[in-house]
Tab-separated table of C-alpha atoms in Angstrom:
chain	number	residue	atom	x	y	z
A	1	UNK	CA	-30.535	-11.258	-16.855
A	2	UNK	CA	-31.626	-8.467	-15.307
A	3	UNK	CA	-34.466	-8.303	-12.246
A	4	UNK	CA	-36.832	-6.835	-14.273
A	5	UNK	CA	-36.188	-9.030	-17.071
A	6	UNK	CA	-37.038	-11.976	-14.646
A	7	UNK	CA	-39.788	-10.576	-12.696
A	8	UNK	CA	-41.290	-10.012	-16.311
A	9	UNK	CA	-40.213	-13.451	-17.320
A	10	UNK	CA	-41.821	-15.256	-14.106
A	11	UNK	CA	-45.190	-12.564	-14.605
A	12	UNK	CA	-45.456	-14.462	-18.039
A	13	UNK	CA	-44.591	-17.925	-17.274
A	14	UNK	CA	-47.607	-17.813	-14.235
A	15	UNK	CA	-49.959	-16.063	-16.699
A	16	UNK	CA	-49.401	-19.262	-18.612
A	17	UNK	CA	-49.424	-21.716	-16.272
A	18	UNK	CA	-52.785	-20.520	-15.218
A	19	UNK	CA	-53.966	-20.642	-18.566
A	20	UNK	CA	-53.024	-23.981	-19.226
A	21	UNK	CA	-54.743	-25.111	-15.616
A	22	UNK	CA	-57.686	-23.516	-16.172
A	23	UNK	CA	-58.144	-25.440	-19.786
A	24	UNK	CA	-57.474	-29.088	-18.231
A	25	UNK	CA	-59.967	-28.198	-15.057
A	26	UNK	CA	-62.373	-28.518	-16.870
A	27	UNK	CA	-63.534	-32.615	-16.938
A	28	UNK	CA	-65.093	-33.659	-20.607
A	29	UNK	CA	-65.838	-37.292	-19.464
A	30	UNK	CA	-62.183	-38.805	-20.296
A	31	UNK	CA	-62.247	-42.833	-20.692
A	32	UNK	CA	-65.517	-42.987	-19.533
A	33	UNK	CA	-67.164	-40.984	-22.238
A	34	UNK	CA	-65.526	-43.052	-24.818
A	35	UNK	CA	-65.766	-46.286	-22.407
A	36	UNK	CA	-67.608	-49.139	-24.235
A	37	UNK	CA	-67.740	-47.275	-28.258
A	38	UNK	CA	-66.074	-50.890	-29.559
A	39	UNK	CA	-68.803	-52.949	-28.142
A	40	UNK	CA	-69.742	-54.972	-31.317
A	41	UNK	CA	-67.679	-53.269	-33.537
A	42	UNK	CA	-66.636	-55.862	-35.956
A	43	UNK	CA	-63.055	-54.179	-37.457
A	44	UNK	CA	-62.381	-53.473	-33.147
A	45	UNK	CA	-63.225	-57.300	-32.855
A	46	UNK	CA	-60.543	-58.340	-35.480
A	47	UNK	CA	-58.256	-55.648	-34.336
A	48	UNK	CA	-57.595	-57.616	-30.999
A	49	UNK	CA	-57.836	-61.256	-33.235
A	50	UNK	CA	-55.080	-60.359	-35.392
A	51	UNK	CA	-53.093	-58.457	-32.230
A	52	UNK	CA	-53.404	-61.600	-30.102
A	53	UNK	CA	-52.199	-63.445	-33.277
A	54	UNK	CA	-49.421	-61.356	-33.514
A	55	UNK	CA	-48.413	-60.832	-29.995
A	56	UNK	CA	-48.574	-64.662	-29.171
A	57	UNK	CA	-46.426	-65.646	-32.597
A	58	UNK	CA	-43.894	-62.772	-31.672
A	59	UNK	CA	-43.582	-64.167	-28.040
A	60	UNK	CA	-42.873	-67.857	-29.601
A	61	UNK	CA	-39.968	-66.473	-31.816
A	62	UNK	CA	-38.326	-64.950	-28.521
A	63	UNK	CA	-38.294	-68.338	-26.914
């Protein structure tokens, strides 16, 4: 490759790289906006039943 073909190349890579950065900087709450949406939720509530079912069968087959 050529030096203008990487200067180019590197030009477009940090024009991205910005981009992305400047898209994740900005904080929408993460886990704690969603922190706490199962409370009382009755299919959540089975969810973890039937996991803990599953989990402690599967780990009395591997013993």
């Amino acid at each position: 490759m050529s030096t203008k073909v990487l200067e180019k190349t590197i030009t477009d890579l940090k024009r991205r790289v910005a981009k992305i950065e400047a898209s994740m900087s900005t904080s929408r709450g993460g886990w704690k906006k969603i922190a706490g949406a199962a409370k009382d939720d009755q299919h959540f509530a089975e969810a973890m039943r039937l996991g803990a079912k599953w989990r402690k069968q599967a780990n009395q087959e591997n013993w």
